[in-house]
Amino acid sequence: MYPLFLKASAEKQRNIINAALHEFSKHSYDAASTNNIVKEAGISKGILFHYFGNKKNLYLYVYEYVLDTYTEAIFDALNLEERDIFKRFTQMVSMQMNLLQQNPAFFNFLNMTTIERSVAVATELEQISNTKQDYSYEKFSFGIDYSLFKEGINVEYALNILRWINEGIAHRYEQQFKDAFNDFDEFNKLLNRCAEEMEDYFRFIKPLLYTE
Amino acid sequence: MYPLFLKASAEKQRNIINAALHEFSKHSYDAASTNNIVKEAGISKGILFHYFGNKKNLYLYVYEYVLDTYTEAIFDALNLEERDIFKRFTQMVSMQMNLLQQNPAFFNFLNMTTIERSVAVATELEQISNTKQDYSYEKFSFGIDYSLFKEGINVEYALNILRWINEGIAHRYEQQFKDAFNDFDEFNKLLNRCAEEMEDYFRFIKPLLYTE
DNA sequence: TGCTAAAATGACCACATCGGTCAATATTTG
DNA sequence: CAAATATTGACCGATGTGGTCATTTTAGCA
């Protein structure tokens, strides 16, 4: 893909990706500044364009990188022998918390891409999203044991509701995550509280969906 | 508040508010352009600043206007004698669909304000939000009959889940709403389909939460 | 060591757009 | 008709944009 970039040292690549993630998670594509990115990455403007040619390539590269990293993290975290959907969710929540701890901009960036409206990248964004996003969801729900559900339960509805609970809680914590970003202990406490709350809701809804 | 603006004709006020809503729902505060607003509203740059003094005042005025309109719409739509939370939700969904039909930018703007990060307006935004947002939620859940729930059900959890279902479905339809924005029939069909789906989920979850 | 090719720099470009102003003009009012 | 008010839009200095390229630094090899 971008051989010049891939030839650079791992640390440099990481710096650039993190700086881009940070900028693109704070601003829309149009409003994001390559000047800010190079400043934060500690590189010159020239080398960035040497690597990626233009802003758009950089943006789409970061998007693919994030989706791939996310998918890979799911692969790592998921124990496919666990066929209980609630345990699966617990696994995924802990995976997401780890990712968030490693790089808070990660999910902010993903959120931004879902509301991105710039015509300059809209079509490519949707294209990449379609090819990659569904895959990780499929992976997540592979091999689920549907017989654990009460008879007559619409499993598709049940799974969607679980996801929306997850997203709803995450969304509620978002601002707090941002505020606590620089306080390591506080940030970890928040992560735990958030995961705990998700667990609470799962405990609440599980007996409603599962047979005794 | 802004007497010069309020003295203008109702049509002019409407044009300005709609133009501002449109611009601020497409761009963050910093990225939004007053030039675009005056162009779309069909007024001169001078008169806009004559009315509001500066961009920030305009933005916050529109935000208050939207929250007030929303609250008022809830007042109109809600039958407080209906004490079944599911019927209440149905009432609110239909109210939201009406608002969305009248002005699609309405909810997009509200979504944008929830992710707004500009330091120029952050504190005021939160301040206004705190004073007004809670109120409409309180209003919505006033007089709910909790005895309809199964024994041992955590009602707070149940209500949150209903809200997240609502938001999750709405979010899923968002992009489609935008695409169909100019096709009146298609747009209405979408509104109905979205409301229908919310009803489906309510029908699904109601027997899980309520006693027979 | 010296030489060459590749990597990296950052000043610089032309340009677009920004929020905001204000002298000039149009309209309303009495 | 004059005075007061409403409205215009050209204009301002400032800022920042994505992208370029002559120049310098570094790395690899003989």
Tab-separated table of C-alpha atoms (C1' of nucleotides) in Angstrom:
chain	number	residue	atom	x	y	z
A	1	MET	CA	0.000	0.000	0.000
A	2	TYR	CA	2.263	2.811	1.145
A	3	PRO	CA	5.706	1.224	0.966
A	4	LEU	CA	7.598	4.374	1.899
A	5	PHE	CA	5.589	4.663	5.106
A	6	LEU	CA	5.891	0.986	5.918
A	7	LYS	CA	9.666	1.221	5.547
A	8	ALA	CA	9.802	3.756	8.383
A	9	SER	CA	10.578	2.640	11.909
A	10	ALA	CA	7.769	1.142	13.972
A	11	GLU	CA	7.984	4.000	16.427
A	12	LYS	CA	7.651	6.605	13.722
A	13	GLN	CA	4.688	4.807	12.213
A	14	ARG	CA	3.088	4.669	15.625
A	15	ASN	CA	3.669	8.362	16.245
A	16	ILE	CA	2.123	9.310	12.944
A	17	ILE	CA	-0.891	7.056	13.347
A	18	ASN	CA	-1.517	8.254	16.883
A	19	ALA	CA	-1.189	11.894	15.906
A	20	ALA	CA	-3.556	11.395	12.973
A	21	LEU	CA	-6.008	9.480	15.157
A	22	HIS	CA	-5.937	12.268	17.674
A	23	GLU	CA	-6.525	15.018	15.137
A	24	PHE	CA	-9.176	13.144	13.182
A	25	SER	CA	-11.002	12.234	16.368
A	26	LYS	CA	-11.208	15.880	17.357
A	27	HIS	CA	-12.130	17.336	13.975
A	28	SER	CA	-14.057	16.330	10.899
A	29	TYR	CA	-12.045	15.420	7.834
A	30	ASP	CA	-12.256	18.918	6.361
A	31	ALA	CA	-11.489	20.684	9.622
A	32	ALA	CA	-8.593	18.421	10.582
A	33	SER	CA	-5.177	19.921	9.940
A	34	THR	CA	-2.172	18.115	8.554
A	35	ASN	CA	-0.065	20.816	10.186
A	36	ASN	CA	-1.303	19.725	13.605
A	37	ILE	CA	-0.641	16.108	12.754
A	38	VAL	CA	2.990	16.629	11.779
A	39	LYS	CA	3.534	18.860	14.781
A	40	GLU	CA	2.195	16.254	17.188
A	41	ALA	CA	3.950	13.386	15.425
A	42	GLY	CA	7.245	15.294	15.555
A	43	ILE	CA	7.921	15.003	11.843
A	44	SER	CA	8.189	17.418	8.958
A	45	LYS	CA	5.343	18.244	6.663
A	46	GLY	CA	7.277	17.026	3.666
A	47	ILE	CA	7.773	13.518	4.915
A	48	LEU	CA	4.088	13.034	5.628
A	49	PHE	CA	3.177	13.861	2.045
A	50	HIS	CA	6.148	11.847	0.880
A	51	TYR	CA	4.613	8.854	2.635
A	52	PHE	CA	0.937	9.286	1.761
A	53	GLY	CA	0.748	11.655	-1.192
A	54	ASN	CA	-2.190	13.577	0.203
A	55	LYS	CA	-4.465	14.081	3.192
A	56	LYS	CA	-7.191	11.818	1.917
A	57	ASN	CA	-4.899	8.813	1.566
A	58	LEU	CA	-3.707	9.336	5.116
A	59	TYR	CA	-7.245	9.543	6.437
A	60	LEU	CA	-8.421	6.394	4.689
A	61	TYR	CA	-5.274	4.546	5.698
A	62	VAL	CA	-5.905	5.358	9.343
A	63	TYR	CA	-9.509	4.251	8.991
A	64	GLU	CA	-8.505	0.889	7.577
A	65	TYR	CA	-5.852	0.543	10.222
A	66	VAL	CA	-8.367	1.126	12.992
A	67	LEU	CA	-10.896	-1.331	11.604
A	68	ASP	CA	-8.215	-3.953	11.130
A	69	THR	CA	-6.846	-3.453	14.617
A	70	TYR	CA	-10.341	-3.710	16.022
A	71	THR	CA	-11.071	-6.911	14.118
A	72	GLU	CA	-7.803	-8.417	15.206
A	73	ALA	CA	-8.487	-7.505	18.818
A	74	ILE	CA	-11.820	-9.273	18.595
A	75	PHE	CA	-10.105	-12.362	17.225
A	76	ASP	CA	-7.718	-12.329	20.124
A	77	ALA	CA	-10.265	-11.684	22.828
A	78	LEU	CA	-13.008	-14.016	21.786
A	79	ASN	CA	-13.127	-17.535	23.059
A	80	LEU	CA	-15.234	-19.172	20.389
A	81	GLU	CA	-15.886	-22.166	22.551
A	82	GLU	CA	-17.885	-19.964	24.858
A	83	ARG	CA	-21.327	-20.166	23.334
A	84	ASP	CA	-23.212	-18.054	25.857
A	85	ILE	CA	-23.890	-14.628	24.309
A	86	PHE	CA	-23.621	-12.856	27.656
A	87	LYS	CA	-20.165	-14.261	28.313
A	88	ARG	CA	-19.222	-13.244	24.804
A	89	PHE	CA	-20.375	-9.729	25.503
A	90	THR	CA	-18.358	-9.670	28.683
A	91	GLN	CA	-15.316	-10.757	26.709
A	92	MET	CA	-15.870	-8.029	24.164
A	93	VAL	CA	-16.401	-5.359	26.782
A	94	SER	CA	-13.104	-6.207	28.423
A	95	MET	CA	-11.426	-6.171	25.030
A	96	GLN	CA	-12.875	-2.751	24.295
A	97	MET	CA	-11.729	-1.445	27.654
A	98	ASN	CA	-8.211	-2.615	26.900
A	99	LEU	CA	-8.235	-0.892	23.532
A	100	LEU	CA	-9.598	2.255	25.108
A	101	GLN	CA	-6.862	2.174	27.695
A	102	GLN	CA	-4.177	1.749	25.087
A	103	ASN	CA	-5.511	4.513	22.894
A	104	PRO	CA	-8.487	6.630	23.930
A	105	ALA	CA	-8.644	8.309	20.532
A	106	PHE	CA	-9.451	4.968	18.962
A	107	PHE	CA	-13.164	4.942	19.631
A	108	ASN	CA	-13.529	8.683	19.311
A	109	PHE	CA	-12.171	8.401	15.820
A	110	LEU	CA	-14.608	5.620	14.973
A	111	ASN	CA	-17.445	7.746	16.277
A	112	MET	CA	-16.322	10.640	14.136
A	113	THR	CA	-16.261	8.530	11.002
A	114	THR	CA	-19.872	7.511	11.584
A	115	ILE	CA	-20.940	11.144	11.435
A	116	GLU	CA	-18.451	12.237	8.769
A	117	ARG	CA	-20.255	14.133	6.017
A	118	SER	CA	-17.460	15.525	3.850
A	119	VAL	CA	-18.072	14.677	0.206
A	120	ALA	CA	-14.312	14.367	-0.206
A	121	VAL	CA	-14.239	11.019	1.609
A	122	ALA	CA	-17.861	9.926	1.982
A	123	THR	CA	-17.980	7.249	-0.719
A	124	GLU	CA	-14.665	5.640	0.143
A	125	LEU	CA	-15.549	5.648	3.815
A	126	GLU	CA	-18.774	3.803	3.253
A	127	GLN	CA	-17.067	1.376	0.893
A	128	ILE	CA	-14.408	0.431	3.412
A	129	SER	CA	-16.960	0.280	6.194
A	130	ASN	CA	-19.173	-2.102	4.257
A	131	THR	CA	-16.371	-4.503	3.443
A	132	LYS	CA	-14.906	-4.659	6.938
A	133	GLN	CA	-17.436	-3.735	9.588
A	134	ASP	CA	-19.950	-6.521	9.020
A	135	TYR	CA	-17.211	-9.081	9.198
A	136	SER	CA	-16.324	-8.387	12.822
A	137	TYR	CA	-19.950	-8.544	13.875
A	138	GLU	CA	-20.328	-11.875	12.126
A	139	LYS	CA	-17.252	-13.095	13.896
A	140	PHE	CA	-18.624	-11.940	17.200
A	141	SER	CA	-21.879	-13.848	16.934
A	142	PHE	CA	-20.470	-17.015	15.403
A	143	GLY	CA	-21.506	-20.189	17.199
A	144	ILE	CA	-23.844	-18.584	19.710
A	145	ASP	CA	-26.063	-21.086	21.500
A	146	TYR	CA	-29.583	-19.938	20.798
A	147	SER	CA	-31.160	-22.742	22.782
A	148	LEU	CA	-30.385	-20.898	26.001
A	149	PHE	CA	-33.019	-18.311	25.161
A	150	LYS	CA	-36.590	-18.658	26.323
A	151	GLU	CA	-38.907	-20.094	23.756
A	152	GLY	CA	-40.416	-17.530	21.429
A	153	ILE	CA	-37.663	-14.965	21.982
A	154	ASN	CA	-36.629	-13.150	18.820
A	155	VAL	CA	-32.877	-13.577	19.070
A	156	GLU	CA	-32.068	-10.871	16.558
A	157	TYR	CA	-33.993	-8.375	18.651
A	158	ALA	CA	-32.338	-9.623	21.814
A	159	LEU	CA	-28.840	-9.229	20.361
A	160	ASN	CA	-29.567	-5.746	19.070
A	161	ILE	CA	-30.853	-4.681	22.454
A	162	LEU	CA	-27.697	-5.963	24.110
A	163	ARG	CA	-25.623	-3.977	21.644
A	164	TRP	CA	-27.632	-0.816	22.228
A	165	ILE	CA	-27.242	-1.176	25.970
A	166	ASN	CA	-23.532	-1.454	25.398
A	167	GLU	CA	-23.430	1.601	23.139
A	168	GLY	CA	-25.780	3.594	25.340
A	169	ILE	CA	-23.615	3.147	28.402
A	170	ALA	CA	-20.406	3.765	26.468
A	171	HIS	CA	-21.865	6.950	25.074
A	172	ARG	CA	-22.840	8.131	28.525
A	173	TYR	CA	-19.233	7.687	29.721
A	174	GLU	CA	-17.610	9.269	26.705
A	175	GLN	CA	-17.359	12.792	28.034
A	176	GLN	CA	-16.027	11.579	31.375
A	177	PHE	CA	-13.368	9.535	29.599
A	178	LYS	CA	-12.238	12.645	27.808
A	179	ASP	CA	-12.115	14.686	30.986
A	180	ALA	CA	-10.137	12.040	32.873
A	181	PHE	CA	-7.840	11.354	29.966
A	182	ASN	CA	-4.714	12.669	31.664
A	183	ASP	CA	-5.304	11.160	35.081
A	184	PHE	CA	-4.257	7.544	34.779
A	185	ASP	CA	-5.830	6.316	38.007
A	186	GLU	CA	-9.049	8.191	37.497
A	187	PHE	CA	-9.222	6.932	33.931
A	188	ASN	CA	-8.848	3.329	35.046
A	189	LYS	CA	-11.459	3.777	37.709
A	190	LEU	CA	-13.824	5.058	35.067
A	191	LEU	CA	-13.101	2.121	32.791
A	192	ASN	CA	-13.911	-0.283	35.594
A	193	ARG	CA	-17.053	1.555	36.542
A	194	CYS	CA	-18.216	1.544	32.953
A	195	ALA	CA	-17.552	-2.171	32.511
A	196	GLU	CA	-19.219	-2.816	35.847
A	197	GLU	CA	-22.326	-0.974	34.769
A	198	MET	CA	-22.537	-2.946	31.566
A	199	GLU	CA	-22.296	-6.123	33.598
A	200	ASP	CA	-25.071	-4.887	35.840
A	201	TYR	CA	-27.351	-4.407	32.899
A	202	PHE	CA	-26.478	-7.820	31.534
A	203	ARG	CA	-27.287	-9.354	34.899
A	204	PHE	CA	-30.553	-7.461	34.859
A	205	ILE	CA	-31.678	-8.584	31.431
A	206	LYS	CA	-30.286	-12.096	31.346
A	207	PRO	CA	-33.058	-13.762	33.380
A	208	LEU	CA	-35.601	-11.996	31.203
A	209	LEU	CA	-34.196	-13.554	28.049
A	210	TYR	CA	-32.854	-16.906	29.239
A	211	THR	CA	-34.685	-19.896	30.591
A	212	GLU	CA	-34.123	-20.508	34.277
B	1	MET	CA	-32.952	38.599	24.766
B	2	TYR	CA	-32.268	39.788	21.256
B	3	PRO	CA	-34.963	42.455	20.779
B	4	LEU	CA	-33.726	43.510	17.360
B	5	PHE	CA	-34.085	39.949	16.093
B	6	LEU	CA	-37.474	39.439	17.739
B	7	LYS	CA	-38.744	42.611	16.101
B	8	ALA	CA	-38.131	41.117	12.647
B	9	SER	CA	-40.945	39.405	10.772
B	10	ALA	CA	-41.798	35.832	11.731
B	11	GLU	CA	-40.770	34.617	8.292
B	12	LYS	CA	-37.372	36.238	8.538
B	13	GLN	CA	-36.805	34.783	11.973
B	14	ARG	CA	-37.778	31.374	10.675
B	15	ASN	CA	-35.439	31.672	7.693
B	16	ILE	CA	-32.519	32.630	9.878
B	17	ILE	CA	-33.143	29.911	12.440
B	18	ASN	CA	-33.541	27.259	9.766
B	19	ALA	CA	-30.412	28.369	7.949
B	20	ALA	CA	-28.435	28.369	11.188
B	21	LEU	CA	-29.833	24.976	12.178
B	22	HIS	CA	-28.828	23.600	8.811
B	23	GLU	CA	-25.303	24.956	8.959
B	24	PHE	CA	-24.704	24.021	12.599
B	25	SER	CA	-26.062	20.528	12.013
B	26	LYS	CA	-23.586	19.978	9.201
B	27	HIS	CA	-20.523	21.502	10.858
B	28	SER	CA	-19.072	21.922	14.303
B	29	TYR	CA	-19.254	25.367	15.844
B	30	ASP	CA	-15.781	26.356	14.671
B	31	ALA	CA	-16.224	24.989	11.175
B	32	ALA	CA	-19.691	26.448	10.636
B	33	SER	CA	-19.719	29.606	8.521
B	34	THR	CA	-21.841	32.675	9.126
B	35	ASN	CA	-21.375	33.425	5.427
B	36	ASN	CA	-23.233	30.240	4.554
B	37	ILE	CA	-25.962	31.071	7.019
B	38	VAL	CA	-26.692	34.532	5.644
B	39	LYS	CA	-26.552	33.181	2.092
B	40	GLU	CA	-29.078	30.469	2.840
B	41	ALA	CA	-31.283	32.750	4.892
B	42	GLY	CA	-31.294	35.342	2.118
B	43	ILE	CA	-30.120	38.189	4.326
B	44	SER	CA	-27.056	40.361	4.508
B	45	LYS	CA	-24.127	39.680	6.712
B	46	GLY	CA	-24.571	42.993	8.467
B	47	ILE	CA	-28.082	42.362	9.681
B	48	LEU	CA	-27.174	39.033	11.232
B	49	PHE	CA	-24.505	40.640	13.382
B	50	HIS	CA	-26.838	43.543	13.989
B	51	TYR	CA	-29.302	41.047	15.469
B	52	PHE	CA	-26.981	38.802	17.446
B	53	GLY	CA	-23.723	40.685	17.904
B	54	ASN	CA	-21.563	37.662	17.202
B	55	LYS	CA	-21.528	34.067	16.064
B	56	LYS	CA	-21.523	32.619	19.542
B	57	ASN	CA	-24.708	34.403	20.575
B	58	LEU	CA	-26.421	33.106	17.466
B	59	TYR	CA	-25.303	29.552	18.163
B	60	LEU	CA	-26.446	29.557	21.760
B	61	TYR	CA	-29.712	31.222	20.837
B	62	VAL	CA	-30.444	28.464	18.337
B	63	TYR	CA	-29.554	25.840	20.920
B	64	GLU	CA	-31.962	27.300	23.470
B	65	TYR	CA	-34.601	27.624	20.789
B	66	VAL	CA	-34.280	23.953	19.870
B	67	LEU	CA	-34.439	22.752	23.467
B	68	ASP	CA	-37.453	24.937	24.161
B	69	THR	CA	-39.229	23.765	21.034
B	70	TYR	CA	-38.520	20.186	21.990
B	71	THR	CA	-39.824	20.640	25.520
B	72	GLU	CA	-42.931	22.351	24.251
B	73	ALA	CA	-43.531	19.550	21.768
B	74	ILE	CA	-43.335	17.034	24.596
B	75	PHE	CA	-45.872	19.015	26.573
B	76	ASP	CA	-48.227	18.981	23.620
B	77	ALA	CA	-47.782	15.333	22.734
B	78	LEU	CA	-47.892	13.745	26.150
B	79	ASN	CA	-51.145	12.629	27.670
B	80	LEU	CA	-50.246	12.599	31.329
B	81	GLU	CA	-53.266	10.518	32.202
B	82	GLU	CA	-51.701	7.651	30.315
B	83	ARG	CA	-49.634	5.949	32.984
B	84	ASP	CA	-48.298	3.049	30.923
B	85	ILE	CA	-44.664	3.744	30.041
B	86	PHE	CA	-44.944	1.939	26.713
B	87	LYS	CA	-47.870	4.061	25.610
B	88	ARG	CA	-45.900	7.105	26.706
B	89	PHE	CA	-43.001	6.015	24.558
B	90	THR	CA	-45.312	5.549	21.608
B	91	GLN	CA	-46.608	9.062	22.116
B	92	MET	CA	-43.097	10.443	22.239
B	93	VAL	CA	-42.002	8.543	19.157
B	94	SER	CA	-44.868	9.969	17.159
B	95	MET	CA	-44.041	13.433	18.451
B	96	GLN	CA	-40.418	13.010	17.418
B	97	MET	CA	-41.449	11.841	13.974
B	98	ASN	CA	-43.581	14.952	13.557
B	99	LEU	CA	-40.700	17.189	14.567
B	100	LEU	CA	-38.384	15.351	12.226
B	101	GLN	CA	-40.840	15.818	9.404
B	102	GLN	CA	-41.153	19.509	10.073
B	103	ASN	CA	-37.436	20.053	10.294
B	104	PRO	CA	-34.935	17.260	9.662
B	105	ALA	CA	-32.032	19.410	10.783
B	106	PHE	CA	-33.517	19.575	14.258
B	107	PHE	CA	-32.189	16.288	15.584
B	108	ASN	CA	-28.987	16.464	13.591
B	109	PHE	CA	-28.230	19.720	15.319
B	110	LEU	CA	-28.943	18.214	18.732
B	111	ASN	CA	-26.617	15.338	17.902
B	112	MET	CA	-23.905	17.762	16.891
B	113	THR	CA	-24.168	19.671	20.155
B	114	THR	CA	-23.625	16.459	22.102
B	115	ILE	CA	-20.251	15.980	20.414
B	116	GLU	CA	-19.306	19.653	20.257
B	117	ARG	CA	-15.808	20.176	21.661
B	118	SER	CA	-14.995	23.765	20.805
B	119	VAL	CA	-13.721	25.584	23.873
B	120	ALA	CA	-15.452	28.694	22.570
B	121	VAL	CA	-18.886	27.380	23.497
B	122	ALA	CA	-18.298	24.304	25.657
B	123	THR	CA	-19.094	25.752	29.064
B	124	GLU	CA	-22.215	27.637	27.985
B	125	LEU	CA	-23.465	24.607	26.100
B	126	GLU	CA	-23.214	22.391	29.129
B	127	GLN	CA	-24.767	25.055	31.317
B	128	ILE	CA	-27.822	25.423	29.088
B	129	SER	CA	-28.056	21.677	28.667
B	130	ASN	CA	-28.053	21.103	32.415
B	131	THR	CA	-30.790	23.606	33.091
B	132	LYS	CA	-33.123	22.452	30.332
B	133	GLN	CA	-32.475	18.886	29.244
B	134	ASP	CA	-33.278	17.131	32.504
B	135	TYR	CA	-36.547	18.920	32.754
B	136	SER	CA	-38.029	17.312	29.656
B	137	TYR	CA	-37.003	13.864	30.806
B	138	GLU	CA	-38.626	14.479	34.177
B	139	LYS	CA	-41.745	15.602	32.420
B	140	PHE	CA	-41.721	12.494	30.280
B	141	SER	CA	-41.619	10.068	33.173
B	142	PHE	CA	-43.987	11.906	35.483
B	143	GLY	CA	-46.770	9.760	36.856
B	144	ILE	CA	-45.620	6.469	35.377
B	145	ASP	CA	-47.363	3.461	36.887
B	146	TYR	CA	-44.566	1.297	38.217
B	147	SER	CA	-46.936	-1.378	39.516
B	148	LEU	CA	-47.341	-2.712	35.989
B	149	PHE	CA	-43.784	-4.032	36.078
B	150	LYS	CA	-42.982	-7.526	37.209
B	151	GLU	CA	-41.872	-7.759	40.786
B	152	GLY	CA	-38.157	-7.266	41.285
B	153	ILE	CA	-37.671	-5.351	38.030
B	154	ASN	CA	-35.284	-2.424	38.358
B	155	VAL	CA	-37.419	0.261	36.778
B	156	GLU	CA	-34.551	2.657	36.222
B	157	TYR	CA	-32.731	0.011	34.206
B	158	ALA	CA	-35.873	-0.810	32.277
B	159	LEU	CA	-36.475	2.823	31.319
B	160	ASN	CA	-32.881	3.307	30.241
B	161	ILE	CA	-33.048	0.239	28.050
B	162	LEU	CA	-36.189	1.511	26.382
B	163	ARG	CA	-34.484	4.795	25.688
B	164	TRP	CA	-31.403	3.093	24.248
B	165	ILE	CA	-33.582	0.990	21.973
B	166	ASN	CA	-35.185	4.186	20.796
B	167	GLU	CA	-31.857	5.893	20.215
B	168	GLY	CA	-30.279	2.840	18.637
B	169	ILE	CA	-32.998	2.521	16.025
B	170	ALA	CA	-33.061	6.253	15.369
B	171	HIS	CA	-29.317	6.228	14.873
B	172	ARG	CA	-29.583	3.364	12.417
B	173	TYR	CA	-32.077	5.320	10.299
B	174	GLU	CA	-30.198	8.590	10.430
B	175	GLN	CA	-28.207	8.207	7.244
B	176	GLN	CA	-31.268	7.012	5.334
B	177	PHE	CA	-33.200	10.048	6.518
B	178	LYS	CA	-30.511	12.253	5.132
B	179	ASP	CA	-30.455	10.473	1.790
B	180	ALA	CA	-34.232	10.624	1.403
B	181	PHE	CA	-34.441	14.194	2.607
B	182	ASN	CA	-35.607	15.618	-0.743
B	183	ASP	CA	-38.078	12.898	-1.630
B	184	PHE	CA	-41.191	13.669	0.385
B	185	ASP	CA	-42.924	10.318	-0.096
B	186	GLU	CA	-39.809	8.294	0.508
B	187	PHE	CA	-39.061	10.329	3.596
B	188	ASN	CA	-42.502	9.676	5.034
B	189	LYS	CA	-42.229	5.994	4.296
B	190	LEU	CA	-38.966	5.935	6.200
B	191	LEU	CA	-40.489	7.755	9.162
B	192	ASN	CA	-43.266	5.199	9.322
B	193	ARG	CA	-40.893	2.291	8.990
B	194	CYS	CA	-38.724	3.663	11.776
B	195	ALA	CA	-41.674	4.229	14.104
B	196	GLU	CA	-42.959	0.769	13.214
B	197	GLU	CA	-39.672	-0.816	14.134
B	198	MET	CA	-39.614	0.946	17.486
B	199	GLU	CA	-43.103	-0.372	18.140
B	200	ASP	CA	-41.921	-3.866	17.227
B	201	TYR	CA	-39.195	-3.698	19.810
B	202	PHE	CA	-41.580	-2.378	22.425
B	203	ARG	CA	-43.936	-5.252	21.693
B	204	PHE	CA	-41.005	-7.600	22.024
B	205	ILE	CA	-39.788	-6.354	25.367
B	206	LYS	CA	-43.080	-5.457	27.020
B	207	PRO	CA	-44.059	-9.010	28.092
B	208	LEU	CA	-40.551	-9.439	29.502
B	209	LEU	CA	-40.942	-6.448	31.794
B	210	TYR	CA	-44.643	-6.399	32.575
B	211	THR	CA	-46.736	-8.865	34.517
B	212	GLU	CA	-49.161	-10.847	32.378
C	1	DT	C1'	37.058	7.236	4.834
C	2	DG	C1'	34.449	9.194	1.030
C	3	DC	C1'	30.612	8.842	-2.151
C	4	DT	C1'	26.054	8.262	-3.457
C	5	DA	C1'	21.316	7.514	-2.974
C	6	DA	C1'	17.566	7.830	-0.032
C	7	DA	C1'	15.227	10.136	3.817
C	8	DA	C1'	13.805	14.161	5.867
C	9	DT	C1'	13.376	19.096	6.444
C	10	DG	C1'	10.588	23.447	6.764
C	11	DA	C1'	10.217	27.853	4.473
C	12	DC	C1'	7.226	29.023	1.123
C	13	DC	C1'	3.271	29.192	-2.088
C	14	DA	C1'	-1.207	30.981	-3.827
C	15	DC	C1'	-5.414	31.019	-2.183
C	16	DA	C1'	-9.605	30.509	0.359
C	17	DT	C1'	-12.255	31.778	4.072
C	18	DC	C1'	-13.066	33.485	8.466
C	19	DG	C1'	-15.766	36.702	11.961
C	20	DG	C1'	-16.740	41.165	12.145
C	21	DT	C1'	-17.193	46.354	10.665
C	22	DC	C1'	-19.183	50.448	8.852
C	23	DA	C1'	-20.144	54.011	5.493
C	24	DA	C1'	-23.757	54.089	2.381
C	25	DT	C1'	-28.425	53.129	0.975
C	26	DA	C1'	-33.266	51.808	1.388
C	27	DT	C1'	-37.384	51.798	4.014
C	28	DT	C1'	-40.571	53.122	7.506
C	29	DT	C1'	-42.625	56.352	10.469
C	30	DG	C1'	-44.693	60.586	12.130
D	1	DC	C1'	-40.661	65.925	3.691
D	2	DA	C1'	-37.244	64.881	7.378
D	3	DA	C1'	-35.749	61.983	10.867
D	4	DA	C1'	-35.173	57.494	12.496
D	5	DT	C1'	-34.578	52.894	11.719
D	6	DA	C1'	-33.490	48.714	9.020
D	7	DT	C1'	-30.499	46.688	5.787
D	8	DT	C1'	-26.811	46.182	2.641
D	9	DG	C1'	-22.346	44.127	0.987
D	10	DA	C1'	-17.702	45.527	-0.057
D	11	DC	C1'	-14.009	45.371	2.703
D	12	DC	C1'	-10.702	44.308	6.539
D	13	DG	C1'	-6.653	41.984	8.719
D	14	DA	C1'	-5.839	37.618	10.330
D	15	DT	C1'	-5.346	32.925	10.105
D	16	DG	C1'	-4.719	28.710	8.223
D	17	DT	C1'	-5.046	25.530	4.280
D	18	DG	C1'	-3.008	21.334	1.444
D	19	DG	C1'	0.788	20.715	-0.972
D	20	DT	C1'	5.720	21.659	-3.106
D	21	DC	C1'	10.617	21.508	-3.583
D	22	DA	C1'	15.360	23.167	-3.144
D	23	DT	C1'	18.227	22.002	0.400
D	24	DT	C1'	20.278	19.416	4.125
D	25	DT	C1'	20.918	15.216	6.879
D	26	DT	C1'	21.453	10.464	7.250
D	27	DA	C1'	22.549	5.672	5.996
D	28	DG	C1'	24.617	2.076	3.342
D	29	DC	C1'	28.310	0.476	1.032
D	30	DA	C1'	33.014	0.189	-1.174
